[in-house]
């Protein structure tokens, strides 16, 4: 199954995608993770996008589409994938449509107040890419791999506000785009992680 998870920053896309990838046995393709990996390894791309990510702006469609297209063309994506963080603009959605055919787009619906609360308590593991909320942590070490957790630079207040604006203007129109194509399903995302995940599984059945 070829799945896109859609939703505002902090809606839980990454958390649910990680579970789905195990449950469904298809790869999790996260553009955010790919970009952060490049930052960490200080690749050419990483140097080019560092400032963009820190501000919470979008990487150019041209760069992003090329990366995703290349990733989805690999063998492990033949039987399906979970796309998390892509597409984020109409240009990206149209590009994706031109080279692949999706089965379903799940829009995770969460109100902005919840999002701001979640992101402001979010901690990130630079080693295993896990994301955790302070309310579930007892120290600043990663419960999965033991590395020291950090606050992503784009989780700081200014950047969060900017990311929500970018979402409103550039990403939200994708809801209608996919509704018109009959691909859209909506899953409520403002309950507990378990409840939200169950909502996603329900719409995928
Ligand atoms: P979140 O979903 O929490 O906003 P992501 O990990 O998906 O975070 O993305 C982090 C950052 O990577 C974004 O703020 C943006 O700068 C960049 N990015 C990720 N996906 C895309 C995309 N499809 N197009 C452009 N930029 C992207
Ligand atoms: Zn970790």
Short mmCIF file of C-alpha atoms and ligand atoms in Angstrom, two decimals:
data_model
loop_
_atom_site.label_atom_id
_atom_site.label_comp_id
_atom_site.label_asym_id
_atom_site.label_seq_id
_atom_site.Cartn_x
_atom_site.Cartn_y
_atom_site.Cartn_z
CA UNK A 1 0.00 0.00 0.00
CA UNK A 2 1.30 3.45 -0.95
CA UNK A 3 0.35 5.79 1.86
CA UNK A 4 0.84 9.50 2.48
CA UNK A 5 0.47 10.85 6.00
CA UNK A 6 -0.63 14.46 5.88
CA UNK A 7 -0.99 16.94 8.71
CA UNK A 8 0.42 19.98 10.45
CA UNK A 9 3.84 19.88 12.10
CA UNK A 10 3.50 18.08 15.41
CA UNK A 11 0.40 16.13 14.35
CA UNK A 12 2.17 12.85 15.06
CA UNK A 13 3.02 11.79 11.50
CA UNK A 14 6.49 10.60 12.41
CA UNK A 15 5.42 8.63 15.48
CA UNK A 16 2.64 6.82 13.66
CA UNK A 17 4.73 6.25 10.55
CA UNK A 18 7.34 4.47 12.66
CA UNK A 19 4.70 2.06 13.96
CA UNK A 20 3.06 1.55 10.61
CA UNK A 21 6.33 0.63 8.98
CA UNK A 22 6.70 -2.31 11.42
CA UNK A 23 3.06 -3.30 11.27
CA UNK A 24 2.75 -3.20 7.48
CA UNK A 25 6.31 -4.20 6.54
CA UNK A 26 6.82 -1.29 4.15
CA UNK A 27 9.46 1.45 4.41
CA UNK A 28 8.98 4.75 6.20
CA UNK A 29 10.15 7.60 3.98
CA UNK A 30 10.47 10.84 5.94
CA UNK A 31 11.81 13.89 4.13
CA UNK A 32 12.49 15.53 7.51
CA UNK A 33 14.67 12.55 8.55
CA UNK A 34 16.48 12.56 5.20
CA UNK A 35 17.25 16.27 5.54
CA UNK A 36 18.36 15.94 9.18
CA UNK A 37 20.62 13.03 8.23
CA UNK A 38 22.29 15.26 5.65
CA UNK A 39 22.74 18.00 8.26
CA UNK A 40 24.37 15.55 10.63
CA UNK A 41 26.72 14.19 7.99
CA UNK A 42 27.43 17.72 6.75
CA UNK A 43 26.89 16.77 3.13
CA UNK A 44 26.70 19.42 0.40
CA UNK A 45 22.92 19.23 0.66
CA UNK A 46 23.14 19.49 4.44
CA UNK A 47 25.13 22.72 4.23
CA UNK A 48 22.72 24.12 1.68
CA UNK A 49 19.59 23.50 3.77
CA UNK A 50 20.80 24.13 7.35
CA UNK A 51 19.49 27.70 7.51
CA UNK A 52 16.20 26.79 5.88
CA UNK A 53 15.45 24.05 8.40
CA UNK A 54 16.45 26.14 11.41
CA UNK A 55 13.97 28.84 10.37
CA UNK A 56 11.20 26.35 9.68
CA UNK A 57 10.97 27.25 6.00
CA UNK A 58 10.56 24.68 3.25
CA UNK A 59 13.42 23.26 1.24
CA UNK A 60 12.87 24.00 -2.46
CA UNK A 61 10.42 21.81 -4.35
CA UNK A 62 13.08 21.03 -6.90
CA UNK A 63 15.52 19.56 -4.38
CA UNK A 64 12.82 17.80 -2.37
CA UNK A 65 11.11 16.18 -5.34
CA UNK A 66 14.41 14.90 -6.73
CA UNK A 67 15.28 13.26 -3.41
CA UNK A 68 11.90 11.63 -2.95
CA UNK A 69 11.72 10.45 -6.52
CA UNK A 70 15.07 8.77 -6.16
CA UNK A 71 14.11 7.19 -2.81
CA UNK A 72 10.77 5.83 -4.08
CA UNK A 73 12.40 4.32 -7.15
CA UNK A 74 14.37 1.85 -5.01
CA UNK A 75 13.33 -1.78 -4.82
CA UNK A 76 12.11 -1.73 -1.23
CA UNK A 77 9.36 0.74 -2.19
CA UNK A 78 7.88 -1.45 -4.93
CA UNK A 79 5.15 -2.91 -2.71
CA UNK A 80 4.39 0.27 -0.88
CA UNK A 81 5.69 2.90 1.50
CA UNK A 82 4.65 5.40 4.11
CA UNK A 83 5.46 8.92 3.05
CA UNK A 84 5.83 11.27 6.00
CA UNK A 85 6.40 14.98 5.37
CA UNK A 86 5.99 14.79 1.62
CA UNK A 87 4.25 16.24 -0.31
CA UNK A 88 4.13 19.59 1.44
CA UNK A 89 3.11 21.81 -1.49
CA UNK A 90 0.90 21.52 -4.57
CA UNK A 91 3.98 21.46 -6.80
CA UNK A 92 5.27 18.45 -4.86
CA UNK A 93 1.89 16.69 -4.97
CA UNK A 94 1.66 17.17 -8.73
CA UNK A 95 5.19 15.90 -9.20
CA UNK A 96 4.46 12.80 -7.11
CA UNK A 97 1.33 12.14 -9.15
CA UNK A 98 3.40 12.26 -12.33
CA UNK A 99 5.68 9.41 -11.27
CA UNK A 100 3.69 7.25 -8.85
CA UNK A 101 0.14 6.27 -7.94
CA UNK A 102 -0.96 6.50 -4.31
CA UNK A 103 -3.52 4.26 -2.63
CA UNK A 104 -4.52 6.48 0.25
CA UNK A 105 -3.78 9.81 1.93
CA UNK A 106 -4.47 10.01 5.65
CA UNK A 107 -4.94 13.49 7.03
CA UNK A 108 -4.21 13.59 10.76
CA UNK A 109 -6.44 16.24 12.22
CA UNK A 110 -5.23 18.12 15.31
CA UNK A 111 -6.02 21.64 16.54
CA UNK A 112 -3.24 24.25 16.83
CA UNK A 113 -3.35 24.55 20.63
CA UNK A 114 -2.57 20.86 20.99
CA UNK A 115 0.20 21.15 18.42
CA UNK A 116 1.92 24.00 20.21
CA UNK A 117 1.77 22.14 23.53
CA UNK A 118 3.21 19.04 21.92
CA UNK A 119 6.02 20.71 20.02
CA UNK A 120 7.14 22.83 22.95
CA UNK A 121 7.68 19.64 24.98
CA UNK A 122 9.29 17.69 22.21
CA UNK A 123 12.78 16.18 22.50
CA UNK A 124 14.70 14.60 19.68
CA UNK A 125 17.36 11.87 19.61
CA UNK A 126 20.09 12.78 17.10
CA UNK A 127 21.29 9.17 17.05
CA UNK A 128 18.15 7.08 16.39
CA UNK A 129 15.84 9.94 15.25
CA UNK A 130 13.31 9.08 17.95
CA UNK A 131 10.97 11.83 19.12
CA UNK A 132 9.66 11.94 22.69
CA UNK A 133 7.59 14.23 24.87
CA UNK A 134 9.01 15.52 28.17
CA UNK A 135 5.93 14.24 29.96
CA UNK A 136 7.06 10.67 29.19
CA UNK A 137 10.73 11.20 30.07
CA UNK A 138 12.55 10.96 33.36
CA UNK A 139 15.91 12.24 32.09
CA UNK A 140 17.49 13.72 28.97
CA UNK A 141 18.72 10.36 27.66
CA UNK A 142 17.00 8.54 24.82
CA UNK A 143 14.86 5.64 26.16
CA UNK A 144 15.62 3.68 22.96
CA UNK A 145 19.36 4.08 22.43
CA UNK A 146 20.68 6.05 25.41
CA UNK A 147 22.03 9.05 23.48
CA UNK A 148 21.47 12.56 24.83
CA UNK A 149 18.20 14.11 23.69
CA UNK A 150 18.12 17.61 22.22
CA UNK A 151 15.55 20.22 21.22
CA UNK A 152 15.45 20.49 17.43
CA UNK A 153 16.31 24.05 16.37
CA UNK A 154 13.06 24.18 14.39
CA UNK A 155 11.09 23.27 17.54
CA UNK A 156 11.93 26.65 19.08
CA UNK A 157 9.01 29.02 19.37
CA UNK A 158 9.80 31.38 16.48
CA UNK A 159 10.39 28.51 14.08
CA UNK A 160 7.24 26.71 15.22
CA UNK A 161 5.12 29.76 14.53
CA UNK A 162 6.69 30.04 11.10
CA UNK A 163 6.16 26.32 10.38
CA UNK A 164 2.47 26.64 11.22
CA UNK A 165 2.16 29.61 8.86
CA UNK A 166 3.90 27.71 6.10
CA UNK A 167 1.58 24.78 6.77
CA UNK A 168 -1.52 27.01 6.53
CA UNK A 169 -0.50 28.67 3.27
CA UNK A 170 1.35 25.93 1.42
CA UNK A 171 0.51 22.46 2.77
CA UNK A 172 -3.13 22.71 3.86
CA UNK A 173 -4.40 23.08 0.26
CA UNK A 174 -3.31 19.45 -0.24
CA UNK A 175 -6.34 18.33 1.77
CA UNK A 176 -8.64 19.52 -1.02
CA UNK A 177 -6.25 18.32 -3.69
CA UNK A 178 -6.49 14.74 -2.41
CA UNK A 179 -10.17 14.96 -1.54
CA UNK A 180 -10.87 15.81 -5.17
CA UNK A 181 -8.98 12.70 -6.21
CA UNK A 182 -10.98 10.50 -3.84
CA UNK A 183 -7.85 9.52 -1.91
CA UNK A 184 -8.42 11.42 1.33
CA UNK A 185 -9.24 9.84 4.69
CA UNK A 186 -9.28 11.79 7.93
CA UNK A 187 -8.11 10.46 11.28
CA UNK A 188 -8.61 12.39 14.51
CA UNK A 189 -5.20 13.00 16.08
CA UNK A 190 -5.88 14.83 19.33
CA UNK A 191 -6.26 11.84 21.66
CA UNK A 192 -3.54 9.65 23.17
CA UNK A 193 -0.92 8.11 20.88
CA UNK A 194 -2.75 4.76 21.14
CA UNK A 195 -6.13 6.26 20.28
CA UNK A 196 -4.73 8.26 17.38
CA UNK A 197 -2.91 5.25 15.99
CA UNK A 198 -6.10 3.18 16.21
CA UNK A 199 -7.91 5.92 14.24
CA UNK A 200 -5.30 5.68 11.50
CA UNK A 201 -5.49 1.88 11.32
CA UNK A 202 -9.28 2.12 11.09
CA UNK A 203 -9.19 4.37 8.02
CA UNK A 204 -6.53 2.18 6.37
CA UNK A 205 -8.67 -0.97 6.63
P1 LIG B 1 7.52 18.36 11.16
O1 LIG B 1 6.55 17.42 10.51
O2 LIG B 1 7.63 18.17 12.63
O3 LIG B 1 7.33 19.78 10.75
P2 LIG B 1 9.66 17.25 9.51
O4 LIG B 1 10.64 16.40 10.20
O5 LIG B 1 8.66 16.60 8.62
O6 LIG B 1 8.98 18.10 10.66
O7 LIG B 1 10.43 18.36 8.64
C1 LIG B 1 11.44 19.17 9.18
C2 LIG B 1 11.84 20.26 8.20
O8 LIG B 1 12.37 19.66 6.99
C3 LIG B 1 10.70 21.15 7.71
O9 LIG B 1 10.41 22.19 8.59
C4 LIG B 1 11.28 21.64 6.36
O10 LIG B 1 12.24 22.65 6.56
C5 LIG B 1 11.99 20.43 5.84
N1 LIG B 1 11.10 19.58 5.01
C6 LIG B 1 10.62 18.34 5.32
N2 LIG B 1 9.83 17.86 4.35
C7 LIG B 1 9.80 18.80 3.37
C8 LIG B 1 9.16 18.91 2.10
N3 LIG B 1 8.37 17.94 1.64
N4 LIG B 1 9.37 20.03 1.39
C9 LIG B 1 10.16 21.02 1.83
N5 LIG B 1 10.79 21.00 3.01
C10 LIG B 1 10.63 19.91 3.79
ZN1 LIG B 2 17.92 7.34 20.44
#
